[in-house]
Short mmCIF file of C-alpha atoms in Angstrom, two decimals:
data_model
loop_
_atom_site.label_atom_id
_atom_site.label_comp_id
_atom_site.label_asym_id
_atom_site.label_seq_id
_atom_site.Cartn_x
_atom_site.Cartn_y
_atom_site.Cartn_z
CA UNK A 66 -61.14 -44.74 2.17
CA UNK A 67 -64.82 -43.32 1.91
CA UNK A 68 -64.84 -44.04 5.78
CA UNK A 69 -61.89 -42.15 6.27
CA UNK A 70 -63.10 -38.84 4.27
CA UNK A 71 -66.31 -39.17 6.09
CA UNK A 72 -64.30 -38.92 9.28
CA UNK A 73 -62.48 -36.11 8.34
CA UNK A 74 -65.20 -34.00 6.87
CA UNK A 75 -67.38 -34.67 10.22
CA UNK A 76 -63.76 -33.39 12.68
CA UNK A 77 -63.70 -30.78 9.99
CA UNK A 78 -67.49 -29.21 10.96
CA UNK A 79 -67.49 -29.79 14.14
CA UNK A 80 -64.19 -27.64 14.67
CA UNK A 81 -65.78 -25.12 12.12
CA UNK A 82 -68.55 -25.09 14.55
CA UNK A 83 -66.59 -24.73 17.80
CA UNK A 84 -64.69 -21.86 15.56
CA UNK A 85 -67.30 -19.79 14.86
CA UNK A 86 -68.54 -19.57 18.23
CA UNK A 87 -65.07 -18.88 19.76
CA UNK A 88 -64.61 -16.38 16.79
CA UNK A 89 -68.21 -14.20 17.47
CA UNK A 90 -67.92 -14.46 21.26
CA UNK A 91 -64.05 -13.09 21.50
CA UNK A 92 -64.48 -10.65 18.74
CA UNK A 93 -67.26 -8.94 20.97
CA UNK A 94 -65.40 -8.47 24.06
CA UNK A 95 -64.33 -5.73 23.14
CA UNK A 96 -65.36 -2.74 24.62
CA UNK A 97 -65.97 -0.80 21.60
CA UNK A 98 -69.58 0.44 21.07
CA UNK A 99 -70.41 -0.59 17.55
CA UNK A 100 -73.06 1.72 17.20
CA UNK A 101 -69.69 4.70 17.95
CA UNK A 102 -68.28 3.12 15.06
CA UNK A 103 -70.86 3.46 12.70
CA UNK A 104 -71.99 7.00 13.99
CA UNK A 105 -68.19 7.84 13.56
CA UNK A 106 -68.61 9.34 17.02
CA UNK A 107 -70.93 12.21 16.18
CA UNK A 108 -73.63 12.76 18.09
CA UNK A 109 -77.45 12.01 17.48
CA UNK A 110 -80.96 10.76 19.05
CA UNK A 111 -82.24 7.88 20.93
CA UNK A 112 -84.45 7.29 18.04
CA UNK A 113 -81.14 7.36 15.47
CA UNK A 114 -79.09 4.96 17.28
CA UNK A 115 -82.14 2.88 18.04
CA UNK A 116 -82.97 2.64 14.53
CA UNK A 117 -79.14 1.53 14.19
CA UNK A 118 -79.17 -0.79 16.40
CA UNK A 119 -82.34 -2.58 14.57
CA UNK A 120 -80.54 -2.40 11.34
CA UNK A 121 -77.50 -3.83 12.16
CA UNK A 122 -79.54 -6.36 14.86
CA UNK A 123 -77.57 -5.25 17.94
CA UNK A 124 -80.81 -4.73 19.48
CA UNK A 125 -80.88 -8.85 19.61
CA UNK A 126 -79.51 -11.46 22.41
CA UNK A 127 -76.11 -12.93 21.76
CA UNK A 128 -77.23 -16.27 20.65
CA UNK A 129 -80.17 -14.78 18.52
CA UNK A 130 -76.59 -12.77 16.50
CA UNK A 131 -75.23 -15.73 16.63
CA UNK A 132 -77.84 -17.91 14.34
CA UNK A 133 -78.32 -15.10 12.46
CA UNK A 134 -75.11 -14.62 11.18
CA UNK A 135 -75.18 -17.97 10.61
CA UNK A 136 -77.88 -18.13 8.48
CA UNK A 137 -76.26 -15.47 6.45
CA UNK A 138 -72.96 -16.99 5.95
CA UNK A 139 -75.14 -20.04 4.72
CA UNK A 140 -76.47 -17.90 2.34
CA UNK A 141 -73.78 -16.54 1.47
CA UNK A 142 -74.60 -13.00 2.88
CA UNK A 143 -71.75 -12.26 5.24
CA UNK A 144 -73.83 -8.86 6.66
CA UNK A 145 -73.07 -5.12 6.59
CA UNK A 146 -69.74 -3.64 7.40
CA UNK A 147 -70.22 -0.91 10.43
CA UNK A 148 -67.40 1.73 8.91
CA UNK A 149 -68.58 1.94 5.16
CA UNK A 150 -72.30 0.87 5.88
CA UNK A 151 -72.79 -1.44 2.98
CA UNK A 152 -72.52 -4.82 1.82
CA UNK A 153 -69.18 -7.04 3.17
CA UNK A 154 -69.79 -9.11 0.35
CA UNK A 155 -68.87 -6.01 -2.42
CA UNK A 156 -66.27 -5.58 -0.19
CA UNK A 157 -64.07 -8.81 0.17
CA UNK A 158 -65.03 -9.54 -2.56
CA UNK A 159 -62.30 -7.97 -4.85
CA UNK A 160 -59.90 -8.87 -1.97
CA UNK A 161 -60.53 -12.54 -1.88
CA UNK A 162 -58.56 -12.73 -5.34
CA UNK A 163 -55.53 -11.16 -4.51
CA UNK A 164 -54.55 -13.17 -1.63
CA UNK A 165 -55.90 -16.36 -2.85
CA UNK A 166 -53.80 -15.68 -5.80
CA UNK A 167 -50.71 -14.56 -3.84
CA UNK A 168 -51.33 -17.47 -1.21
CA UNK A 169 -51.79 -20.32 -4.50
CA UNK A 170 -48.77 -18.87 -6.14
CA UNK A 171 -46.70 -18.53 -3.61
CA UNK A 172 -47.28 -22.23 -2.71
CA UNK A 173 -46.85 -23.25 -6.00
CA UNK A 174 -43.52 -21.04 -6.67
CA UNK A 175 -42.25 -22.92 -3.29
CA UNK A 176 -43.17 -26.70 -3.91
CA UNK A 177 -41.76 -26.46 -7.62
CA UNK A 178 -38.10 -25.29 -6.01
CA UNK A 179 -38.24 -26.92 -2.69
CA UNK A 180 -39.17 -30.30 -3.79
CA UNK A 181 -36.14 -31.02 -6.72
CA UNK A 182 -33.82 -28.82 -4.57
CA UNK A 183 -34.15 -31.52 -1.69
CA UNK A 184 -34.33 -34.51 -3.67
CA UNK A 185 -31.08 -32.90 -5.22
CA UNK A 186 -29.07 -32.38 -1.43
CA UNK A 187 -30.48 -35.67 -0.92
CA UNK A 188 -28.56 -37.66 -3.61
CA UNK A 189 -26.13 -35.67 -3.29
CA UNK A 190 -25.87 -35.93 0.16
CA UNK A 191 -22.62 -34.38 2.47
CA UNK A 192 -20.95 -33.05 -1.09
CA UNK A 193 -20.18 -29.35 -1.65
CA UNK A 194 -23.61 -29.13 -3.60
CA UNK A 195 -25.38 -29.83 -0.82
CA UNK A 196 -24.09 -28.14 1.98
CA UNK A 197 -24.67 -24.93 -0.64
CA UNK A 198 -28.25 -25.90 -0.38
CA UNK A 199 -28.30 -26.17 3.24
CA UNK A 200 -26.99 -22.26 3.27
CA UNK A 201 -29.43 -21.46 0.64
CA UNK A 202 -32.35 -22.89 3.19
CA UNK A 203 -30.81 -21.63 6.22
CA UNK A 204 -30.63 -18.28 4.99
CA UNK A 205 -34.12 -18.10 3.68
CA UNK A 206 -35.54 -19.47 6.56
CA UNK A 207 -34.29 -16.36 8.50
CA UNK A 208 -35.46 -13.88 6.44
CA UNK A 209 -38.97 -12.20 6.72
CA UNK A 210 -40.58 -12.06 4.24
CA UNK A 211 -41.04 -8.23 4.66
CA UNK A 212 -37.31 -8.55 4.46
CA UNK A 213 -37.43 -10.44 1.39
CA UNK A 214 -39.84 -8.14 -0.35
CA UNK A 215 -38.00 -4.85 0.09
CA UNK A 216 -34.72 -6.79 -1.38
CA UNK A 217 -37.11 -7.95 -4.38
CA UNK A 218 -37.85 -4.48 -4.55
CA UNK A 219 -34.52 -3.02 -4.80
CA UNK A 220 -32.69 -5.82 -6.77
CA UNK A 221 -35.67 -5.74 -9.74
CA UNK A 222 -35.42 -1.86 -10.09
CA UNK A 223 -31.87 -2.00 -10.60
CA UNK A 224 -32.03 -4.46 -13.17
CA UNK A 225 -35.39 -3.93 -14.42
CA UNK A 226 -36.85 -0.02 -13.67
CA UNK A 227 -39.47 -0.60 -15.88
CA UNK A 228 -41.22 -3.79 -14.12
CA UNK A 229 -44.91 -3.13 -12.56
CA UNK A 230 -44.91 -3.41 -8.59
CA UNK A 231 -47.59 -1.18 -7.83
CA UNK A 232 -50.71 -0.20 -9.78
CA UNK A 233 -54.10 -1.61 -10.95
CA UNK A 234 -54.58 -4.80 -13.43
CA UNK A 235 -57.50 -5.38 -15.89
CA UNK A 236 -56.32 -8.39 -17.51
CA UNK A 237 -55.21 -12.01 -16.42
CA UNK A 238 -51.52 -11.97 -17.76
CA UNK A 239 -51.35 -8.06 -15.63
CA UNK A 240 -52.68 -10.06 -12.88
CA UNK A 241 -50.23 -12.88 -13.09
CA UNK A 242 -47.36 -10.26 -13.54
CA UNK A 243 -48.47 -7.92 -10.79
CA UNK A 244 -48.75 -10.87 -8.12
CA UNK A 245 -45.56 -13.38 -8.83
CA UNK A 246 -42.63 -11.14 -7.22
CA UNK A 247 -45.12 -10.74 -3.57
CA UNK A 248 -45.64 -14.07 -4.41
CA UNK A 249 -42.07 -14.96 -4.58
CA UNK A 250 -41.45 -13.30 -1.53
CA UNK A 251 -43.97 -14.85 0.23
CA UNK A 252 -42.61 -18.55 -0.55
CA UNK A 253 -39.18 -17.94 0.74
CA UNK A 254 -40.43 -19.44 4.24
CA UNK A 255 -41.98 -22.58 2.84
CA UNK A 256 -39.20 -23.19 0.60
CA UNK A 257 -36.39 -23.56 2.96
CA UNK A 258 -38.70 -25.61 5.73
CA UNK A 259 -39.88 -28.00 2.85
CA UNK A 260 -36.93 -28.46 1.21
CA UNK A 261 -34.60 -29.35 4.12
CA UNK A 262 -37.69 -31.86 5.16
CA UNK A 263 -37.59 -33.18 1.93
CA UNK A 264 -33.84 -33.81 2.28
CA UNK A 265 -34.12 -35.39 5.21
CA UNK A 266 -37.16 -37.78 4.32
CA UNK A 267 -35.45 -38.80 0.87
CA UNK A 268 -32.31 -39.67 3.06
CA UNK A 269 -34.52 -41.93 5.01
CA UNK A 270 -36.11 -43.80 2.18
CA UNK A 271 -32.62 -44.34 0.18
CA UNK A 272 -31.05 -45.51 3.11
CA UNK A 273 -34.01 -48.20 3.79
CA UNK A 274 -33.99 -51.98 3.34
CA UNK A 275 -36.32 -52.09 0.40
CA UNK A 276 -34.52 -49.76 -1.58
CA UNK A 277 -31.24 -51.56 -1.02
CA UNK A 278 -33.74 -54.98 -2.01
CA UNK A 279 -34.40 -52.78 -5.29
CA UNK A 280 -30.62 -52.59 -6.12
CA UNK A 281 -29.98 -55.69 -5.42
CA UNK A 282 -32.56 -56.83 -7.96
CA UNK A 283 -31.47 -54.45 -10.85
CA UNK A 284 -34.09 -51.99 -10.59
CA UNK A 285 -32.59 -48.98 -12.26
CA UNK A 286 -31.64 -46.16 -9.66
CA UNK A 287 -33.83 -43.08 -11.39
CA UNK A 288 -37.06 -45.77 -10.83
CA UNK A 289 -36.05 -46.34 -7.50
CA UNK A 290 -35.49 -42.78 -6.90
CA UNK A 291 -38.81 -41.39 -8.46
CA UNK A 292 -41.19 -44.52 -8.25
CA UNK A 293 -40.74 -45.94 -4.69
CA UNK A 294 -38.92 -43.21 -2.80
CA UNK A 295 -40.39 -39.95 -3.95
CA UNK A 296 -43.65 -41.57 -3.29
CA UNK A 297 -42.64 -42.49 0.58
CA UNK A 298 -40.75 -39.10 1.28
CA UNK A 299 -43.39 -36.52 0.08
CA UNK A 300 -45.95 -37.38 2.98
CA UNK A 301 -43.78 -35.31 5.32
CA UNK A 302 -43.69 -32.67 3.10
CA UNK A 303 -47.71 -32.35 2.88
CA UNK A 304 -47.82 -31.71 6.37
CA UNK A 305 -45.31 -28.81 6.70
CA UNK A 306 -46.51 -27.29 3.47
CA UNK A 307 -50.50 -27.81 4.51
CA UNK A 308 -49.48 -25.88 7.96
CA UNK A 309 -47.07 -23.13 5.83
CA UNK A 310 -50.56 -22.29 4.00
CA UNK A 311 -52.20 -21.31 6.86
CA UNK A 312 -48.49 -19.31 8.02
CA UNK A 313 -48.78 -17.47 4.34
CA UNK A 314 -51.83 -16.01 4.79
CA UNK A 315 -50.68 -14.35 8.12
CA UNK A 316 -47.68 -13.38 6.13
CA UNK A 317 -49.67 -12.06 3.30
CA UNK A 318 -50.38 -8.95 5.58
CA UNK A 319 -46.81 -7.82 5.32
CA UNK A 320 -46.47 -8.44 1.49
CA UNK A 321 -49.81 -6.49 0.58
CA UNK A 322 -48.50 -3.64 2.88
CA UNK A 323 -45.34 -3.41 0.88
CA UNK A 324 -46.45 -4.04 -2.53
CA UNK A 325 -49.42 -2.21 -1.55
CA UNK A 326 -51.75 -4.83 -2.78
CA UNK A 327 -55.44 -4.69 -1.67
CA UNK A 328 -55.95 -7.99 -0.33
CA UNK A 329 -57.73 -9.52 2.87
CA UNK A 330 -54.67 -9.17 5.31
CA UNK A 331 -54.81 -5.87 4.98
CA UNK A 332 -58.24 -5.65 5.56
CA UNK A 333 -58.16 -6.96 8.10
CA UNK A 334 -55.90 -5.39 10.14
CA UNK A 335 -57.90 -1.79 8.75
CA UNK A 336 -60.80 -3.58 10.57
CA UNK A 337 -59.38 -4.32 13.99
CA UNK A 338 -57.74 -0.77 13.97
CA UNK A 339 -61.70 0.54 13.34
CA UNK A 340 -63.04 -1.79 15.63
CA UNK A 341 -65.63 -2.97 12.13
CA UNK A 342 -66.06 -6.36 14.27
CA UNK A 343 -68.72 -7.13 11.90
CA UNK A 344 -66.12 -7.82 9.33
CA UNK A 345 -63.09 -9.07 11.19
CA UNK A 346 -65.44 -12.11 12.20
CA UNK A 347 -66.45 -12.87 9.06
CA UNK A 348 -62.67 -12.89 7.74
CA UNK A 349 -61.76 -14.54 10.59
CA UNK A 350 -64.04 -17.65 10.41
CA UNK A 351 -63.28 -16.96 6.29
CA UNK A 352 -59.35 -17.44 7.33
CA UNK A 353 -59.77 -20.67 9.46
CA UNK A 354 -62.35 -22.22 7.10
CA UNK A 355 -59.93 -21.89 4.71
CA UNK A 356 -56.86 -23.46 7.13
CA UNK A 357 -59.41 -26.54 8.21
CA UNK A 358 -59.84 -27.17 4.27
CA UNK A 359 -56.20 -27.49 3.16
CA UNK A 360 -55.18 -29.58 6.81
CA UNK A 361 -58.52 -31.57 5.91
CA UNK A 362 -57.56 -32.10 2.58
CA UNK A 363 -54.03 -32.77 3.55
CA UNK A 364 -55.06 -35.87 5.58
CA UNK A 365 -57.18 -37.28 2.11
CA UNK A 366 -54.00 -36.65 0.76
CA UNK A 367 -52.21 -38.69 3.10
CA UNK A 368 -54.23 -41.67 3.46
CA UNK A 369 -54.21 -41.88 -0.87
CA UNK A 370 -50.42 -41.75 -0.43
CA UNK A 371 -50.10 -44.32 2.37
CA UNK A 372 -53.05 -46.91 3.15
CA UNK A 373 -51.85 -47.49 6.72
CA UNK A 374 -52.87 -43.90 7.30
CA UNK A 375 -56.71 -44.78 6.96
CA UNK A 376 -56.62 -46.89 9.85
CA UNK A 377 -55.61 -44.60 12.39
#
């Protein structure tokens, strides 16, 4: 096992490495001037924009930008936003909780419904109950989850007016309240993919020889069911649900927009529209850092689950 994890955490570098180089060089071919950005287009002196160009190091070769920023994100100093002119730390840094928290509780919203609602179509597999499920998935697996959000919207202000969607929060529980219907909405997605993989996988294990061998022997059926062939059927569902992570966080742009939260996805996409390059990279590399971890941590996962997974 420590083999294994050592072999994942040295794929999981290197592909951080090979993704911060692809991030820095694409971000820059555009043909923005960033020195236009931070001048806001007004016009000045050589000496002004030279002086710019030293602050922000522009006035350095590619590769010497490169280590540089680096360095900094090693240091935890992600550099100096061109629009506002100040810190990108102060900046993301209020940001980084909201979609973290909408990203964690929309994952946790999804596997607590999506895992006993396909162990349930499972058992009761080809009945009324779970063909209902299978229209429950099928539905929610076609709706956006922009879609989702705006009928959130208007089915909790018909039968609660008074509930917060917009606003600020100072306290945890405001927090908690203010993020779990974007949340909600956000989970729709993962809930009908994992669920109907669930199903399936559960299927497979009660149908196979050594649960039948468990019957046969008197093992009672809610040990069987639990013990032996949740165990078996959930290593599917880590890999959809690792890769619907990284799919929430692109769909957390949408959500923020229409609960008008103030989270990184929107940031973002403020950031391309501005041409701030300076922060969309380090978002960016922030973003697939952040997908490498879970996949990375997704394959530990597996190989606890299953020991025949640590030898491939």
């Amino acid at each position: 096992m420590g083999k294994f994890i050592l072999k994942r955490l040295g794929q999981l570098l290197l592909s951080l490495f090979i993704a911060s180089v692809l991030v820095f060089v694409f971000v820059r071919l555009s043909n923005t001037d960033p020195v236009a950005v931070i001048l806001g287009g007004k016009q000045t002196s050589q000496e002004t924009i030279q002086a710019i160009r030293e602050k922000f190091n522009l006035d350095k070769p590619l590769f010497q930008q490169y280590f540089l920023w680096i360095d900094g994100l090693f240091h935890g100093d992600l550099g100096l936003s061109f629009k506002y002119q100040t810190s990108i730390n102060d900046l993301i840094g209020p940001r980084i909780l909201t979609t973290l928290g909408l990203v964690t509780a929309g994952s946790l919203i999804a596997l607590v419904i999506a895992i006993p609602l396909g162990i349930f179509c499972a058992v009761k597999k080809h009945t009324l109950w779970d063909r209902a499920g299978s229209i429950f998935s099928l539905v929610l697996a076609g709706c956006p989850s922009f879609f989702v959000s705006i009928l959130l919207i208007l089915l909790i202000s018909a039968v609660a007016p008074s509930y917060p969607f917009t606003g600020s929060y100072s306290t945890f529980g405001e927090y908690c309240q203010r993020l779990f219907v974007p949340s909600l909405a956000l989970a729709c997605t993962m809930i009908a993919l994992a669920s109907r993989v669930m199903r399936s996988s559960m299927i497979e294990q009660i149908n196979s020889p050594y649960t039948m061998t468990a019957k046969a022997k008197g093992v009672p059926q809610t040990s069987i069911l639990f013990k032996h062939n949740l165990r078996n059927a959930v290593i599917p569902v880590i890999a959809v649900v690792s890769i619907q992570i990284g799919s929430m966080v692109v769909g957390a742009v949408l959500v923020e927009n229409v609960f008008s939260l103030s989270g990184l996805g929107t940031f973002l996409v403020d950031s391309i529209t501005s041409s701030d390059y300076a922060v969309v990279q380090d978002i960016t590399i922030m973003l697939v850092c952040l997908f490498l971890l879970i996949s990375t941590a997704a394959d530990i996962i597996y190989a606890a689950i299953d020991p025949r997974i640590r030898l491939k």
